[in-house]
Short mmCIF file of C-alpha atoms in Angstrom, two decimals:
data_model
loop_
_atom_site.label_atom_id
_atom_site.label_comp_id
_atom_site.label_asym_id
_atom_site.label_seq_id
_atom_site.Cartn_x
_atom_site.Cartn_y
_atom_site.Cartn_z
CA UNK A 162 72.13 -54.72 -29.32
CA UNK A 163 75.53 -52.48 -29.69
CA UNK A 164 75.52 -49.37 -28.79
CA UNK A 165 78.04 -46.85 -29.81
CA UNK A 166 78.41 -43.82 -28.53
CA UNK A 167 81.32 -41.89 -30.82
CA UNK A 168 80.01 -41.88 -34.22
CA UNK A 169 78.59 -39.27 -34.91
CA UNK A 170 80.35 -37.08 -32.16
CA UNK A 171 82.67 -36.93 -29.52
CA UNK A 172 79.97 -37.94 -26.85
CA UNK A 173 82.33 -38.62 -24.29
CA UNK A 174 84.31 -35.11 -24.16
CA UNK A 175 81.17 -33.05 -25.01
CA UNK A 176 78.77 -34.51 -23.33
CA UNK A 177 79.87 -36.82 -20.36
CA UNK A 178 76.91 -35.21 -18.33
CA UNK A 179 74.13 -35.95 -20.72
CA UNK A 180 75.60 -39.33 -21.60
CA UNK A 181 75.25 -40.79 -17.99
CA UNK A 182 72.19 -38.65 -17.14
CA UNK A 183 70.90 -40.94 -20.11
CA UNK A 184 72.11 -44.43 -18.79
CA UNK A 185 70.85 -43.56 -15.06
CA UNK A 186 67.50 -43.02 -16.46
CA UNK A 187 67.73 -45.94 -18.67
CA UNK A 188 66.96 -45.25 -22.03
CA UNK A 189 67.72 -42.61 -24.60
CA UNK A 190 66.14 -40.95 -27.79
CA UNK A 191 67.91 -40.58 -31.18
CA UNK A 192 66.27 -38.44 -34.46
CA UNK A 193 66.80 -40.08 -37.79
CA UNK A 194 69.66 -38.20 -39.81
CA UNK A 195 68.01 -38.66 -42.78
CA UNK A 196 64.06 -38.22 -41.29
CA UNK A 197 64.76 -35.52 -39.03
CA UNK A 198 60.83 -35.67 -37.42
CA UNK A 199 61.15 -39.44 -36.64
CA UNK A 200 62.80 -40.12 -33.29
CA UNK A 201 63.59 -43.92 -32.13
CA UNK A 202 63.86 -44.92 -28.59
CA UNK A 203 66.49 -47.21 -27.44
CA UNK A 204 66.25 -48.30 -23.65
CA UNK A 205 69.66 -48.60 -22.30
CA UNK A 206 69.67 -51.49 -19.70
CA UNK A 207 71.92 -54.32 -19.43
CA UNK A 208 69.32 -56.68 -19.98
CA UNK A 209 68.54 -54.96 -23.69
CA UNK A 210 71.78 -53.91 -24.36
CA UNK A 211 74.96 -56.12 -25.26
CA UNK A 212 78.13 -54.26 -25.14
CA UNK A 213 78.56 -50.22 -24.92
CA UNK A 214 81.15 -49.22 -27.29
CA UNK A 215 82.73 -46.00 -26.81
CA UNK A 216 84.94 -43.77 -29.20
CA UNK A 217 86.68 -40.43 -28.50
CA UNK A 218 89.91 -38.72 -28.28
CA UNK A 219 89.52 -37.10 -25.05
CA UNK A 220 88.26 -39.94 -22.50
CA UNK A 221 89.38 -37.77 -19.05
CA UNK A 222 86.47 -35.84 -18.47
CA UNK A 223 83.95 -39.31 -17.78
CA UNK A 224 87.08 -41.01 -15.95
CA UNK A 225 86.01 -40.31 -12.67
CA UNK A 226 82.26 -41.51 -13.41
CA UNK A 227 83.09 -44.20 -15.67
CA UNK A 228 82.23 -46.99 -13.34
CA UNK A 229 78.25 -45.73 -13.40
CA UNK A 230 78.56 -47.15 -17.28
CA UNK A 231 81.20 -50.16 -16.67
CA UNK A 232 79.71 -51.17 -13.25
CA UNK A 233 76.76 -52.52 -15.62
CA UNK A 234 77.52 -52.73 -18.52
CA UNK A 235 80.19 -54.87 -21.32
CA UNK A 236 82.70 -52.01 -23.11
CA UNK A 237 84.87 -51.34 -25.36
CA UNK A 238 86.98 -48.19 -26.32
CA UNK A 239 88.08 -46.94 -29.06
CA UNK A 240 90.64 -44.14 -28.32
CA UNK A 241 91.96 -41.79 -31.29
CA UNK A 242 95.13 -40.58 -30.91
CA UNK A 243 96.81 -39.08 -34.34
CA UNK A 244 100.29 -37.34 -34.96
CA UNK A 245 98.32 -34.33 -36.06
CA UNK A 246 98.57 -31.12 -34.16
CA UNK A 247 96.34 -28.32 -33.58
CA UNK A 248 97.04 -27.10 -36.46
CA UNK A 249 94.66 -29.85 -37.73
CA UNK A 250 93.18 -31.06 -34.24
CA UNK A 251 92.29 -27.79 -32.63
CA UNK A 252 90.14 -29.31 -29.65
CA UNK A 253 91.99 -32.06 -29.03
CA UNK A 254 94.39 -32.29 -26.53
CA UNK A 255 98.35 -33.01 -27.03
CA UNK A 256 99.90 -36.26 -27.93
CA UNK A 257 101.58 -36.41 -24.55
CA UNK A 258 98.29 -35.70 -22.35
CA UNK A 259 96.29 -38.27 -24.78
CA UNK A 260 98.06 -41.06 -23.80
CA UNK A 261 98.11 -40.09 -19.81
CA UNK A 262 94.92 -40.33 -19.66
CA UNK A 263 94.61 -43.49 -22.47
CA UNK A 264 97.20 -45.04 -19.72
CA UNK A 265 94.59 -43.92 -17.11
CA UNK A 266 91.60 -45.78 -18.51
CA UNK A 267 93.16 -48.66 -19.43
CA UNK A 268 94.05 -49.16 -15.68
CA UNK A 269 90.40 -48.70 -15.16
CA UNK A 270 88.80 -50.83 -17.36
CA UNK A 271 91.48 -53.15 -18.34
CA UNK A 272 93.74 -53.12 -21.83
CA UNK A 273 91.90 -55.80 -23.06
CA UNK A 274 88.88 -53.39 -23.51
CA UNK A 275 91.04 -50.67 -25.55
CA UNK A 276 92.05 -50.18 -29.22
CA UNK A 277 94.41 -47.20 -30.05
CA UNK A 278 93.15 -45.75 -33.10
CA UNK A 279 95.72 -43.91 -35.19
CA UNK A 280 93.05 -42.93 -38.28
CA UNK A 281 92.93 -41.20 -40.61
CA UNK A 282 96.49 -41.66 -42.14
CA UNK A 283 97.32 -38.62 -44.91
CA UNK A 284 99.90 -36.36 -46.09
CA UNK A 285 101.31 -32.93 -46.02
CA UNK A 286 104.32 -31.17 -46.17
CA UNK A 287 104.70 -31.10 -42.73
CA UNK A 288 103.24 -34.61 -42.13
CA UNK A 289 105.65 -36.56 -44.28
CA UNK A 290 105.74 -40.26 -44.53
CA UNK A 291 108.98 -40.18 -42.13
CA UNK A 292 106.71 -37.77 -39.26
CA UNK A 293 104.30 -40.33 -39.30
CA UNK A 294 106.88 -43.23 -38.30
CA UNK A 295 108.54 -41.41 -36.09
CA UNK A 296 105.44 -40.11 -34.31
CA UNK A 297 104.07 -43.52 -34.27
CA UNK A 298 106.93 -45.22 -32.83
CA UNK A 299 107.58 -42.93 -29.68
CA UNK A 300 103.56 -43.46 -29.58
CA UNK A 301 103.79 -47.50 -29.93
CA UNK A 302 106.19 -47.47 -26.98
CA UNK A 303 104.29 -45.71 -24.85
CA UNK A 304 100.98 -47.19 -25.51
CA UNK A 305 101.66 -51.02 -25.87
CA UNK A 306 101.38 -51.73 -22.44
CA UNK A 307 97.79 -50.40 -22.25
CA UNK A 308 96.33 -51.62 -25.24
CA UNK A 309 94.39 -54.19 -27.21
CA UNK A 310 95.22 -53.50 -30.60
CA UNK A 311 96.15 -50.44 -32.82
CA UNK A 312 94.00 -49.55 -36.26
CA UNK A 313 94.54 -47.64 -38.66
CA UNK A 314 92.98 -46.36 -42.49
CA UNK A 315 94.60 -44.27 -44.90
CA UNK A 316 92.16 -40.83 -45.40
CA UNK A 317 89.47 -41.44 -47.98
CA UNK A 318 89.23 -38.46 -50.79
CA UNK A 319 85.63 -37.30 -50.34
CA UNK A 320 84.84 -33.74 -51.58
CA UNK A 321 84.34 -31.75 -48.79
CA UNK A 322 87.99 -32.69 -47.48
CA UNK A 323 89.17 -31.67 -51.00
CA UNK A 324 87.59 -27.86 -49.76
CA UNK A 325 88.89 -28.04 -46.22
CA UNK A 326 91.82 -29.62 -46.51
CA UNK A 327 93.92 -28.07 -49.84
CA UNK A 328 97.02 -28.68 -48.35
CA UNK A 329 96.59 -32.61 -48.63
CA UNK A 330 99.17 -34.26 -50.79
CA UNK A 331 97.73 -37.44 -53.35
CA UNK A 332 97.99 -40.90 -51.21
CA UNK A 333 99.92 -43.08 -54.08
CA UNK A 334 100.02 -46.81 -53.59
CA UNK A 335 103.89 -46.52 -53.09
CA UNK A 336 103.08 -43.99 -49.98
CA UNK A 337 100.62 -46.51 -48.66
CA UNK A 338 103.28 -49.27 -49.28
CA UNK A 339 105.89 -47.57 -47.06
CA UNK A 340 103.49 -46.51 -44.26
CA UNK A 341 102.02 -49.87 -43.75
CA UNK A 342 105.40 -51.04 -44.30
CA UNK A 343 106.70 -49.16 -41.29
CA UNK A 344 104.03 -49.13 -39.29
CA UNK A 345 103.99 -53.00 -39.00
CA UNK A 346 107.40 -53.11 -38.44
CA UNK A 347 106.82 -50.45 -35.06
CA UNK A 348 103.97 -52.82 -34.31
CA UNK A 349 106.14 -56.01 -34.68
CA UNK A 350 108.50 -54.55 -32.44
CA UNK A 351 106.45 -53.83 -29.59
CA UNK A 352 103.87 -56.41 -29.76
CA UNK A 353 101.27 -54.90 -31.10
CA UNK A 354 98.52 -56.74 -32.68
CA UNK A 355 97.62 -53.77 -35.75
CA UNK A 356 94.55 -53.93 -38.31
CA UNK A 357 93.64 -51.72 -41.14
CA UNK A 358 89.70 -50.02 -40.82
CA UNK A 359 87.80 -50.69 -43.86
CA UNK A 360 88.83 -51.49 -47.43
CA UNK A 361 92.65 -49.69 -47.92
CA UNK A 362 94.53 -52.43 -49.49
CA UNK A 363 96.13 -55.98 -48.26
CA UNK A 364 99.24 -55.43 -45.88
CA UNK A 365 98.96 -59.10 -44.68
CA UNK A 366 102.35 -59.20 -45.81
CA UNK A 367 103.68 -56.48 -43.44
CA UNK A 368 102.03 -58.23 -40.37
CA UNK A 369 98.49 -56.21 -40.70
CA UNK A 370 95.50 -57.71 -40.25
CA UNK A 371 92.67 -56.83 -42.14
CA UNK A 372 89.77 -57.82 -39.78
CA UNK A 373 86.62 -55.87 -38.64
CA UNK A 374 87.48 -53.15 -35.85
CA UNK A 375 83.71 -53.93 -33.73
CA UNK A 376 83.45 -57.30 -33.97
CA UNK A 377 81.36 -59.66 -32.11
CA UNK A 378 84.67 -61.46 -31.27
CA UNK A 379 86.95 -58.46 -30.17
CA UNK A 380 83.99 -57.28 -27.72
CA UNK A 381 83.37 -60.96 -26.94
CA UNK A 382 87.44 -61.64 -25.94
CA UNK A 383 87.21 -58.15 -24.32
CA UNK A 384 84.63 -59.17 -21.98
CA UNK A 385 84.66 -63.00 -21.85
CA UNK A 386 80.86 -63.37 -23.31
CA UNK A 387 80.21 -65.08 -25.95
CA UNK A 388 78.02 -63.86 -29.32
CA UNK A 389 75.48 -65.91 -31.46
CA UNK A 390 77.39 -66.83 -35.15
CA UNK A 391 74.85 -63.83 -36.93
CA UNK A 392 75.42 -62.55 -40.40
CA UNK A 393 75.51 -59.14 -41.14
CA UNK A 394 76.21 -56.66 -43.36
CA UNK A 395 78.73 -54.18 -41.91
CA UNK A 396 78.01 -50.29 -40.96
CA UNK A 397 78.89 -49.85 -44.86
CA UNK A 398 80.71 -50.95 -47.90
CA UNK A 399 83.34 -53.43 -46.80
CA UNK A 400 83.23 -52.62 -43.38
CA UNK A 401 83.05 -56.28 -41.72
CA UNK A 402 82.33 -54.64 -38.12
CA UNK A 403 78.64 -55.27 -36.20
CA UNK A 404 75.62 -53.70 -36.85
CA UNK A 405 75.00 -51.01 -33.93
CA UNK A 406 73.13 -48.14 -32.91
CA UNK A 407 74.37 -44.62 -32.78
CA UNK A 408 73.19 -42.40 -29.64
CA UNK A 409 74.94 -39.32 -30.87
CA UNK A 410 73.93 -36.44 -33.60
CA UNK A 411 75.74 -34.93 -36.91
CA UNK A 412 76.98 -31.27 -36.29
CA UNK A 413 77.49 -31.40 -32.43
CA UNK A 414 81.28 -32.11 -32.25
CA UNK A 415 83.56 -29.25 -31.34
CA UNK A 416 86.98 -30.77 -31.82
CA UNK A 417 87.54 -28.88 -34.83
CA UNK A 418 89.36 -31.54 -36.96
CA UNK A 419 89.85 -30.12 -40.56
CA UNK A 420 89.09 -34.26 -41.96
CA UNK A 421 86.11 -34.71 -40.33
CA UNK A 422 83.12 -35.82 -41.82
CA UNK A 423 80.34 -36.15 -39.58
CA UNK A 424 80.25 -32.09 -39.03
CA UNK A 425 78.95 -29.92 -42.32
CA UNK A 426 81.30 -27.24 -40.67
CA UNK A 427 82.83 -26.65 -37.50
CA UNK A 428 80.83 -23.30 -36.73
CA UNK A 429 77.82 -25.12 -36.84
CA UNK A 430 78.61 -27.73 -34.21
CA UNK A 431 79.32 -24.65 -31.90
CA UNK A 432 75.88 -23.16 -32.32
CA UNK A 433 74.34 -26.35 -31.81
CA UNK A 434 75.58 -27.20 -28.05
CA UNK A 435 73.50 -24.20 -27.41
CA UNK A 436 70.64 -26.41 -27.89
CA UNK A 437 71.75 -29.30 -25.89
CA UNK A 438 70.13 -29.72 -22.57
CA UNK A 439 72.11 -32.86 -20.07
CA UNK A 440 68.36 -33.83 -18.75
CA UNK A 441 66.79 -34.03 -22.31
CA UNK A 442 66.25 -37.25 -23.69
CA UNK A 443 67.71 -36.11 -26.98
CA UNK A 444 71.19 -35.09 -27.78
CA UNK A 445 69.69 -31.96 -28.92
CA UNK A 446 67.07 -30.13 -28.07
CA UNK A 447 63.89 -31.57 -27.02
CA UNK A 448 60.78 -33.69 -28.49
CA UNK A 449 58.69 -31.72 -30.46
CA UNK A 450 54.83 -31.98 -30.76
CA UNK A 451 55.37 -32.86 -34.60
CA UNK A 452 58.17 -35.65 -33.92
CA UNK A 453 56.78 -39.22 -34.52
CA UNK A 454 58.40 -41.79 -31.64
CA UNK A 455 59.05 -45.20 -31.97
CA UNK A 456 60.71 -47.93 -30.16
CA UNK A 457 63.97 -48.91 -32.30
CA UNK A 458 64.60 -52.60 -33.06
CA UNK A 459 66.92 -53.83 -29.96
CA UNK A 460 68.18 -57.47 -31.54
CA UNK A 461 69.87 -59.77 -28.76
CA UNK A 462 73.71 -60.67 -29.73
CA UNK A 463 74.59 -62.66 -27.16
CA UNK A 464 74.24 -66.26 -26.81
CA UNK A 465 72.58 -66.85 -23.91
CA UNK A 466 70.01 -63.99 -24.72
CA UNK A 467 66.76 -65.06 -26.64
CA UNK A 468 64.72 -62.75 -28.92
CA UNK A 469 65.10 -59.00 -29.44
#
């Protein structure tokens, strides 16, 4: 079983507390988006679970206690780090501070175990095709040393970005052309192995590779394990990445970014936290006489693990 912790929300820089409260006790209890009164129970022990895969853009407040997770567990991190401001970012920390602390974790945990997300890729008048090179490149240099690999995706039109974001310019094919374009070139340059996430076009030709971003081979590499050959299909349409189980909840992340899409609004993520408790077993709030438990499904990836 994969479990990933950044879905939904920023687990990491919300809710570092609850998070390892949740792996010391060893398991942890997640309500169904969609069936709000059904709650599944995952037990989080190495022996159930295959690889921990983490996904944030503000890593430094678990850095000193990340070693209660990675002690026990296989990881891998995902770390978002944009050219977007707070104008568009508002709680997460600058460019400069990101990658610190990115530099930071991958002395920690190794750069083998870390993937530079720059996603999603748009435009405004102030984040012009030539901001986003430049932005990327003093990034690249930086963050090369420290890293696996760098994805991106181009923003995907859905409607409520049309609402909070007016001030997005149309993504034409000839935009996506010359930001792929340079931002293989910046790769190529500094040795960056760089993917697309999801289905945004074929940039083969500009050195990008189109591959899953949570495979069973990138954690595999990452941690020198290896994975049963298991079909699958993806966390959605044309996503080629591994089936795995989210520990977090919709509405609960207070970074504020205008293109999100796993918060309805960012007000409502703020009244929320008041219901989170670190020693509950749920994200929010607490199991109600109504709720219906069950143990989730908890299938066994790796090769020399049977069952599940």
């Amino acid at each position: 079983m994969i479990i990933n912790t950044g879905g939904r929300t920023d687990t990491v820089q919300y809710y570092t507390e609850w998070l390892l409260h949740r792996f010391k006790e060893g398991y942890v209890l997640t309500r169904n988006p969609l069936f709000p009164g059904k709650v599944n129970q995952y037990e989080l022990t190495p022996d159930k679970v295959d690889c921990v895969v983490f996904c944030s853009k503000n890593y430094k407040p678990i850095l000193p206690r990340l070693h209660e997770i990675t002690d026990h567990f296989n990881t891998y991190f995902h770390y978002t780090i944009t050219a977007y401001g707070k104008d568009i970012e508002p709680g997460v920390p600058s460019i400069d501070e990101s990658m610190e602390t990115l530099a930071e974790l991958s002395g920690l945990v190794g750069k083998q175990r870390i993937a530079w997300r720059y996603d999603p890729v748009f435009l405004t008048k102030e984040y012009t095709i030539e901001q986003h090179l430049e932005t990327f490149g003093r990034m690249a240099a930086k963050l090369a040393p420290y890293i696996d690999r760098c994805i991106f995706s181009f923003v995907e039109m859905y409607k409520k970005l049309e609402v909070n974001m007016p001030e997005l310019l149309p993504l034409s094919v000839q935009d996506m052309d010359m930001l792929a374009q340079g931002l293989g070139a910046i790769a190529d340059k500094y040795g960056i192995f760089i993917q697309t996430c999801g289905t945004n076009g074929d940039f083969t030709r500009y050195g990008i590779h189109s591959s899953g971003c949570m495979t069973l081979d990138i954690l595999g590499r990452a941690n020198g394990i290896a994975f049963k050959d298991r079909k699958h299909k993806g966390m959605r349409q044309g996503c080629h990445c591994i089936e795995s189980r989210d520990i977090g909840a919709y509405d609960t992340c207070m970074n504020g970014c205008k293109y999100c899409y796993a918060n309805k609004n960012s007000w409502k993520a703020f009244d929320n936290f008041k219901l989170h408790d670190p020693k509950s077993p749920l994200l929010l709030g607490a199991v109600k006489p109504e709720d219906t438990v069950i143990q989730g499904a908890q299938k066994a990836f790796r090769k020399e693990r049977e069952g599940g």
